[in-house]
Amino acid sequence: MKNPRKIAPIALLATIALALAGCSGSGTSGSGSTKDATLTGRGPITYVQGKDNSNVVKPLVEAWNKAHPKEMVTFKEQTTDANQQHDDDVQNFQAKNANYDVISVDVVWTAEFAAQGWLQPLKGDTAIDTSGMLPATVTAATYNGTLYAAPVSSDGGILYYRKDLVPTPPKTWDEMMGMCKIAKAKGIACYAGQFANYEGLTVNAAEAINSAGGTIIDKAGKPTLNTPEAAAGLQNLVTAYKDGNIPKEAITYKEEDGRQAFEDGKLLFLRNWPYVYNLAKTDGTSTVKTTFGMAALPGKAGPGASSLGGHSAGISVYSKHKATAADFLTFLTSEQQQKNFATIGSLAPVLSSLYTDAALVKQLPYLPVLKTSIENAVPRPVTPFYPAVSKAIADNSYAAIKGEKPVKTALSDMQKSIETAGAK
Ligand code: GLC
């Protein structure tokens, strides 16, 4: 800023606000007046994301590397567990690791990572085109009006069911519970989701509560758990676990355990994400290749409400090669790669048009169901303190399902902990 006197007062204020915003982040660069050299930096980068269960990343990275021999991408694969992925990201941000260039950001981490100043805002040199994307995916990658990550894949909960045993899938939770006798007669378990104590349980508990007509938070972000609807939702899981409709072993299930049990033919119903479709159809060991169907999650009087899942890709503020990183983000969101996500891994694309692409729908007939699931999905609370909020939901739901806390106590404890987390 050479001559501040020449700048109109409002513009000056805006400039000061911008400079302050730049200072408040831990090491955020690029928003001040000096040009940040890392923004135009090119060279090798690392892409960090959770385990590539669907085998989509390897071919994608190979294709990129072939075309960019001087800007090669190395894939750093984390574990399958969302909490471990989060903690690994946080440790590397705190260490200012310049080698974690592009990070896969779960939709629930955007606010925290952005508020900490760890993600490069995607504007100016690093802007991407979001015009063709499902609005929910763009909102989930945005914090305080700024886009901080490029939506890469969406996720909506699906009810997988054995159509050889249940020709018409249940529309309501009670209907589904009524069908558990079919499982019993076959000597298999009835229903599983993700009930281990981690992010997956937060997703499932939120779905149980929302599908029963309750809410976790209101529009102003205040927790709303002390309601009969929320109690009815959590009670559904508690009762099903107690009476065996949810098998005892499901208390340890994360996504992959449930998928395995379903593919082994040991489960009548499974709540999981769309990635299961491709694996259940093609895994050598899958016993349900031709006998499973997909439907909306069951609700109270009709279809239930999924939690919105999915991932975006953000650029670490510590990356030295942000120009390469930005190109890689554009590549991840290109129509070709988005199509590959759907056809190779049955992941949910973020490009709206693919859900009505005739050839794609022919190959993946569940796409319209999935689009509806995503469009009606309920976001988990958006807050920089999300880890504490999620822990409150998961810990208390876990205790209730195991029968260690009455549902009402679990919900009021959840309410209090979320209030404390938000007030930090
Ligand atoms: C899936 C979802 C993600 C969610 C996670 C929980 O990866 O896309 O949003 O947090 O599952 O296990």
PDB file of C-alpha atoms in Angstrom, residues 53-229:
ATOM      1  CA  ASN A  53     -11.159 -48.189  -0.538  1.00  0.00           C
ATOM      2  CA  SER A  54     -12.567 -47.690  -4.025  1.00  0.00           C
ATOM      3  CA  ASN A  55      -9.232 -47.693  -5.889  1.00  0.00           C
ATOM      4  CA  VAL A  56      -9.960 -44.458  -7.707  1.00  0.00           C
ATOM      5  CA  VAL A  57      -6.945 -42.419  -6.638  1.00  0.00           C
ATOM      6  CA  LYS A  58      -4.198 -44.582  -8.128  1.00  0.00           C
ATOM      7  CA  PRO A  59      -5.376 -44.323 -11.764  1.00  0.00           C
ATOM      8  CA  LEU A  60      -6.136 -40.637 -11.274  1.00  0.00           C
ATOM      9  CA  VAL A  61      -2.635 -39.896  -9.963  1.00  0.00           C
ATOM     10  CA  GLU A  62      -1.092 -41.963 -12.769  1.00  0.00           C
ATOM     11  CA  ALA A  63      -3.008 -39.972 -15.376  1.00  0.00           C
ATOM     12  CA  TRP A  64      -1.953 -36.677 -13.799  1.00  0.00           C
ATOM     13  CA  ASN A  65       1.704 -37.711 -13.479  1.00  0.00           C
ATOM     14  CA  LYS A  66       1.884 -38.806 -17.092  1.00  0.00           C
ATOM     15  CA  ALA A  67       0.793 -35.345 -18.179  1.00  0.00           C
ATOM     16  CA  HIS A  68       2.833 -33.429 -15.549  1.00  0.00           C
ATOM     17  CA  PRO A  69       6.290 -35.014 -15.233  1.00  0.00           C
ATOM     18  CA  LYS A  70       7.675 -31.923 -13.490  1.00  0.00           C
ATOM     19  CA  GLU A  71       4.749 -31.573 -11.108  1.00  0.00           C
ATOM     20  CA  MET A  72       4.272 -35.139 -10.001  1.00  0.00           C
ATOM     21  CA  VAL A  73       1.690 -35.979  -7.351  1.00  0.00           C
ATOM     22  CA  THR A  74       2.548 -38.424  -4.580  1.00  0.00           C
ATOM     23  CA  PHE A  75      -0.451 -40.028  -2.912  1.00  0.00           C
ATOM     24  CA  LYS A  76      -0.213 -40.152   0.880  1.00  0.00           C
ATOM     25  CA  GLU A  77      -2.867 -42.634   1.987  1.00  0.00           C
ATOM     26  CA  GLN A  78      -4.209 -42.409   5.514  1.00  0.00           C
ATOM     27  CA  THR A  79      -6.304 -45.002   7.370  1.00  0.00           C
ATOM     28  CA  THR A  80     -10.027 -45.670   6.801  1.00  0.00           C
ATOM     29  CA  ASP A  81     -11.012 -44.018  10.098  1.00  0.00           C
ATOM     30  CA  ALA A  82     -12.314 -40.442   9.718  1.00  0.00           C
ATOM     31  CA  ASN A  83     -11.094 -39.421  13.195  1.00  0.00           C
ATOM     32  CA  GLN A  84      -7.571 -40.675  12.533  1.00  0.00           C
ATOM     33  CA  GLN A  85      -7.517 -38.835   9.202  1.00  0.00           C
ATOM     34  CA  HIS A  86      -8.566 -35.647  10.957  1.00  0.00           C
ATOM     35  CA  ASP A  87      -5.935 -35.957  13.685  1.00  0.00           C
ATOM     36  CA  ASP A  88      -3.182 -36.687  11.165  1.00  0.00           C
ATOM     37  CA  ASP A  89      -4.160 -33.589   9.158  1.00  0.00           C
ATOM     38  CA  VAL A  90      -4.204 -31.427  12.282  1.00  0.00           C
ATOM     39  CA  GLN A  91      -0.785 -32.643  13.418  1.00  0.00           C
ATOM     40  CA  ASN A  92       0.715 -31.871  10.035  1.00  0.00           C
ATOM     41  CA  PHE A  93      -0.901 -28.436   9.876  1.00  0.00           C
ATOM     42  CA  GLN A  94       0.390 -27.663  13.360  1.00  0.00           C
ATOM     43  CA  ALA A  95       3.864 -28.761  12.285  1.00  0.00           C
ATOM     44  CA  LYS A  96       3.484 -26.488   9.213  1.00  0.00           C
ATOM     45  CA  ASN A  97       4.369 -29.441   7.033  1.00  0.00           C
ATOM     46  CA  ALA A  98       4.982 -28.047   3.536  1.00  0.00           C
ATOM     47  CA  ASN A  99       4.710 -31.568   2.150  1.00  0.00           C
ATOM     48  CA  TYR A 100       1.004 -31.950   2.923  1.00  0.00           C
ATOM     49  CA  ASP A 101       0.126 -29.837  -0.124  1.00  0.00           C
ATOM     50  CA  VAL A 102      -3.388 -30.926  -1.032  1.00  0.00           C
ATOM     51  CA  ILE A 103      -5.549 -32.315   1.754  1.00  0.00           C
ATOM     52  CA  SER A 104      -8.824 -34.153   1.476  1.00  0.00           C
ATOM     53  CA  VAL A 105     -11.205 -32.243   3.725  1.00  0.00           C
ATOM     54  CA  ASP A 106     -14.228 -34.087   5.104  1.00  0.00           C
ATOM     55  CA  VAL A 107     -17.264 -31.776   4.854  1.00  0.00           C
ATOM     56  CA  VAL A 108     -17.310 -31.476   8.636  1.00  0.00           C
ATOM     57  CA  TRP A 109     -13.749 -30.148   8.922  1.00  0.00           C
ATOM     58  CA  THR A 110     -14.040 -27.128   6.604  1.00  0.00           C
ATOM     59  CA  ALA A 111     -14.962 -24.665   9.367  1.00  0.00           C
ATOM     60  CA  GLU A 112     -12.211 -25.795  11.735  1.00  0.00           C
ATOM     61  CA  PHE A 113      -9.416 -25.902   9.143  1.00  0.00           C
ATOM     62  CA  ALA A 114     -10.490 -22.575   7.643  1.00  0.00           C
ATOM     63  CA  ALA A 115     -10.843 -20.815  11.016  1.00  0.00           C
ATOM     64  CA  GLN A 116      -7.383 -22.045  11.997  1.00  0.00           C
ATOM     65  CA  GLY A 117      -5.983 -20.424   8.856  1.00  0.00           C
ATOM     66  CA  TRP A 118      -4.699 -23.736   7.494  1.00  0.00           C
ATOM     67  CA  LEU A 119      -6.434 -23.651   4.105  1.00  0.00           C
ATOM     68  CA  GLN A 120      -5.668 -21.346   1.210  1.00  0.00           C
ATOM     69  CA  PRO A 121      -8.844 -19.460   0.245  1.00  0.00           C
ATOM     70  CA  LEU A 122      -9.774 -20.472  -3.294  1.00  0.00           C
ATOM     71  CA  LYS A 123      -9.958 -17.090  -4.951  1.00  0.00           C
ATOM     72  CA  GLY A 124      -7.739 -15.114  -7.302  1.00  0.00           C
ATOM     73  CA  ASP A 125      -4.840 -17.313  -8.426  1.00  0.00           C
ATOM     74  CA  THR A 126      -6.341 -20.424  -6.867  1.00  0.00           C
ATOM     75  CA  ALA A 127     -10.014 -19.936  -7.813  1.00  0.00           C
ATOM     76  CA  ILE A 128     -11.988 -22.887  -9.192  1.00  0.00           C
ATOM     77  CA  ASP A 129     -15.244 -23.102 -11.134  1.00  0.00           C
ATOM     78  CA  THR A 130     -18.076 -24.381  -8.935  1.00  0.00           C
ATOM     79  CA  SER A 131     -20.982 -23.412 -11.207  1.00  0.00           C
ATOM     80  CA  GLY A 132     -21.933 -26.964 -12.213  1.00  0.00           C
ATOM     81  CA  MET A 133     -21.693 -28.444  -8.748  1.00  0.00           C
ATOM     82  CA  LEU A 134     -24.422 -29.639  -6.397  1.00  0.00           C
ATOM     83  CA  PRO A 135     -25.055 -26.587  -4.176  1.00  0.00           C
ATOM     84  CA  ALA A 136     -24.766 -28.604  -0.935  1.00  0.00           C
ATOM     85  CA  THR A 137     -21.197 -29.604  -1.821  1.00  0.00           C
ATOM     86  CA  VAL A 138     -20.169 -25.993  -2.436  1.00  0.00           C
ATOM     87  CA  THR A 139     -21.804 -24.808   0.788  1.00  0.00           C
ATOM     88  CA  ALA A 140     -19.947 -27.519   2.697  1.00  0.00           C
ATOM     89  CA  ALA A 141     -16.606 -26.299   1.348  1.00  0.00           C
ATOM     90  CA  THR A 142     -17.392 -22.668   2.163  1.00  0.00           C
ATOM     91  CA  TYR A 143     -16.790 -20.908   5.475  1.00  0.00           C
ATOM     92  CA  ASN A 144     -17.861 -17.344   6.256  1.00  0.00           C
ATOM     93  CA  GLY A 145     -18.598 -16.703   2.608  1.00  0.00           C
ATOM     94  CA  THR A 146     -15.227 -17.892   1.288  1.00  0.00           C
ATOM     95  CA  LEU A 147     -14.589 -21.123  -0.593  1.00  0.00           C
ATOM     96  CA  TYR A 148     -11.739 -22.985   1.114  1.00  0.00           C
ATOM     97  CA  ALA A 149     -11.743 -26.297  -0.727  1.00  0.00           C
ATOM     98  CA  ALA A 150     -12.808 -27.810  -4.039  1.00  0.00           C
ATOM     99  CA  PRO A 151     -15.723 -30.237  -3.693  1.00  0.00           C
ATOM    100  CA  VAL A 152     -14.461 -33.630  -4.936  1.00  0.00           C
ATOM    101  CA  SER A 153     -16.998 -36.261  -3.916  1.00  0.00           C
ATOM    102  CA  SER A 154     -20.316 -36.077  -2.139  1.00  0.00           C
ATOM    103  CA  ASP A 155     -21.879 -38.758   0.062  1.00  0.00           C
ATOM    104  CA  GLY A 156     -25.395 -39.655   1.069  1.00  0.00           C
ATOM    105  CA  GLY A 157     -26.537 -42.531   3.256  1.00  0.00           C
ATOM    106  CA  ILE A 158     -28.123 -45.474   1.448  1.00  0.00           C
ATOM    107  CA  LEU A 159     -30.066 -48.462   2.742  1.00  0.00           C
ATOM    108  CA  TYR A 160     -28.566 -51.588   1.191  1.00  0.00           C
ATOM    109  CA  TYR A 161     -30.935 -54.519   1.388  1.00  0.00           C
ATOM    110  CA  ARG A 162     -31.189 -58.107   0.232  1.00  0.00           C
ATOM    111  CA  LYS A 163     -33.753 -58.001  -2.534  1.00  0.00           C
ATOM    112  CA  ASP A 164     -33.794 -61.802  -2.709  1.00  0.00           C
ATOM    113  CA  LEU A 165     -35.191 -61.831   0.842  1.00  0.00           C
ATOM    114  CA  VAL A 166     -37.058 -58.501   0.920  1.00  0.00           C
ATOM    115  CA  PRO A 167     -38.501 -57.738  -2.530  1.00  0.00           C
ATOM    116  CA  THR A 168     -39.801 -54.304  -1.456  1.00  0.00           C
ATOM    117  CA  PRO A 169     -37.511 -52.296   0.807  1.00  0.00           C
ATOM    118  CA  PRO A 170     -38.965 -50.774   3.998  1.00  0.00           C
ATOM    119  CA  LYS A 171     -39.869 -47.078   3.910  1.00  0.00           C
ATOM    120  CA  THR A 172     -40.032 -46.587   7.651  1.00  0.00           C
ATOM    121  CA  TRP A 173     -37.883 -47.673  10.581  1.00  0.00           C
ATOM    122  CA  ASP A 174     -40.779 -49.614  12.140  1.00  0.00           C
ATOM    123  CA  GLU A 175     -41.396 -51.433   8.875  1.00  0.00           C
ATOM    124  CA  MET A 176     -37.721 -52.372   8.747  1.00  0.00           C
ATOM    125  CA  MET A 177     -37.773 -53.647  12.322  1.00  0.00           C
ATOM    126  CA  GLY A 178     -40.843 -55.694  11.417  1.00  0.00           C
ATOM    127  CA  MET A 179     -38.837 -57.345   8.642  1.00  0.00           C
ATOM    128  CA  CYS A 180     -36.151 -58.484  11.069  1.00  0.00           C
ATOM    129  CA  LYS A 181     -38.049 -61.723  11.509  1.00  0.00           C
ATOM    130  CA  ILE A 182     -37.040 -62.569   7.949  1.00  0.00           C
ATOM    131  CA  ALA A 183     -33.399 -62.247   8.995  1.00  0.00           C
ATOM    132  CA  LYS A 184     -34.019 -64.361  12.073  1.00  0.00           C
ATOM    133  CA  ALA A 185     -35.603 -67.115  10.026  1.00  0.00           C
ATOM    134  CA  LYS A 186     -32.540 -67.125   7.762  1.00  0.00           C
ATOM    135  CA  GLY A 187     -30.137 -67.136  10.684  1.00  0.00           C
ATOM    136  CA  ILE A 188     -28.561 -63.816   9.705  1.00  0.00           C
ATOM    137  CA  ALA A 189     -28.393 -60.453  11.467  1.00  0.00           C
ATOM    138  CA  CYS A 190     -30.926 -57.761  10.629  1.00  0.00           C
ATOM    139  CA  TYR A 191     -29.502 -54.239  10.538  1.00  0.00           C
ATOM    140  CA  ALA A 192     -26.140 -52.532  10.923  1.00  0.00           C
ATOM    141  CA  GLY A 193     -24.697 -49.101  10.347  1.00  0.00           C
ATOM    142  CA  GLN A 194     -21.612 -47.522  11.873  1.00  0.00           C
ATOM    143  CA  PHE A 195     -21.828 -47.802  15.667  1.00  0.00           C
ATOM    144  CA  ALA A 196     -18.192 -47.767  16.830  1.00  0.00           C
ATOM    145  CA  ASN A 197     -17.429 -44.649  18.841  1.00  0.00           C
ATOM    146  CA  TYR A 198     -16.114 -42.292  16.113  1.00  0.00           C
ATOM    147  CA  GLU A 199     -17.365 -39.905  13.408  1.00  0.00           C
ATOM    148  CA  GLY A 200     -19.407 -42.645  11.753  1.00  0.00           C
ATOM    149  CA  LEU A 201     -21.534 -42.941  14.896  1.00  0.00           C
ATOM    150  CA  THR A 202     -22.130 -39.193  14.860  1.00  0.00           C
ATOM    151  CA  VAL A 203     -23.430 -39.634  11.298  1.00  0.00           C
ATOM    152  CA  ASN A 204     -25.707 -42.544  12.283  1.00  0.00           C
ATOM    153  CA  ALA A 205     -27.001 -40.957  15.496  1.00  0.00           C
ATOM    154  CA  ALA A 206     -27.772 -37.722  13.618  1.00  0.00           C
ATOM    155  CA  GLU A 207     -29.649 -39.719  10.980  1.00  0.00           C
ATOM    156  CA  ALA A 208     -31.657 -41.562  13.645  1.00  0.00           C
ATOM    157  CA  ILE A 209     -32.591 -38.265  15.299  1.00  0.00           C
ATOM    158  CA  ASN A 210     -33.327 -36.368  12.071  1.00  0.00           C
ATOM    159  CA  SER A 211     -35.281 -39.283  10.595  1.00  0.00           C
ATOM    160  CA  ALA A 212     -37.537 -39.345  13.653  1.00  0.00           C
ATOM    161  CA  GLY A 213     -38.371 -35.663  13.187  1.00  0.00           C
ATOM    162  CA  GLY A 214     -35.789 -34.291  15.645  1.00  0.00           C
ATOM    163  CA  THR A 215     -32.835 -31.987  15.098  1.00  0.00           C
ATOM    164  CA  ILE A 216     -29.329 -31.703  16.554  1.00  0.00           C
ATOM    165  CA  ILE A 217     -29.133 -27.908  16.280  1.00  0.00           C
ATOM    166  CA  ASP A 218     -31.484 -25.152  15.192  1.00  0.00           C
ATOM    167  CA  LYS A 219     -30.874 -22.537  12.497  1.00  0.00           C
ATOM    168  CA  ALA A 220     -28.963 -20.341  14.934  1.00  0.00           C
ATOM    169  CA  GLY A 221     -26.634 -23.230  15.785  1.00  0.00           C
ATOM    170  CA  LYS A 222     -28.113 -23.913  19.247  1.00  0.00           C
ATOM    171  CA  PRO A 223     -28.423 -27.572  20.248  1.00  0.00           C
ATOM    172  CA  THR A 224     -31.996 -28.900  20.305  1.00  0.00           C
ATOM    173  CA  LEU A 225     -31.634 -32.341  21.788  1.00  0.00           C
ATOM    174  CA  ASN A 226     -34.060 -32.278  24.701  1.00  0.00           C
ATOM    175  CA  THR A 227     -37.107 -33.099  22.580  1.00  0.00           C
ATOM    176  CA  PRO A 228     -39.382 -36.148  22.357  1.00  0.00           C
ATOM    177  CA  GLU A 229     -38.465 -36.489  18.646  1.00  0.00           C
TER     178      GLU A 229
END
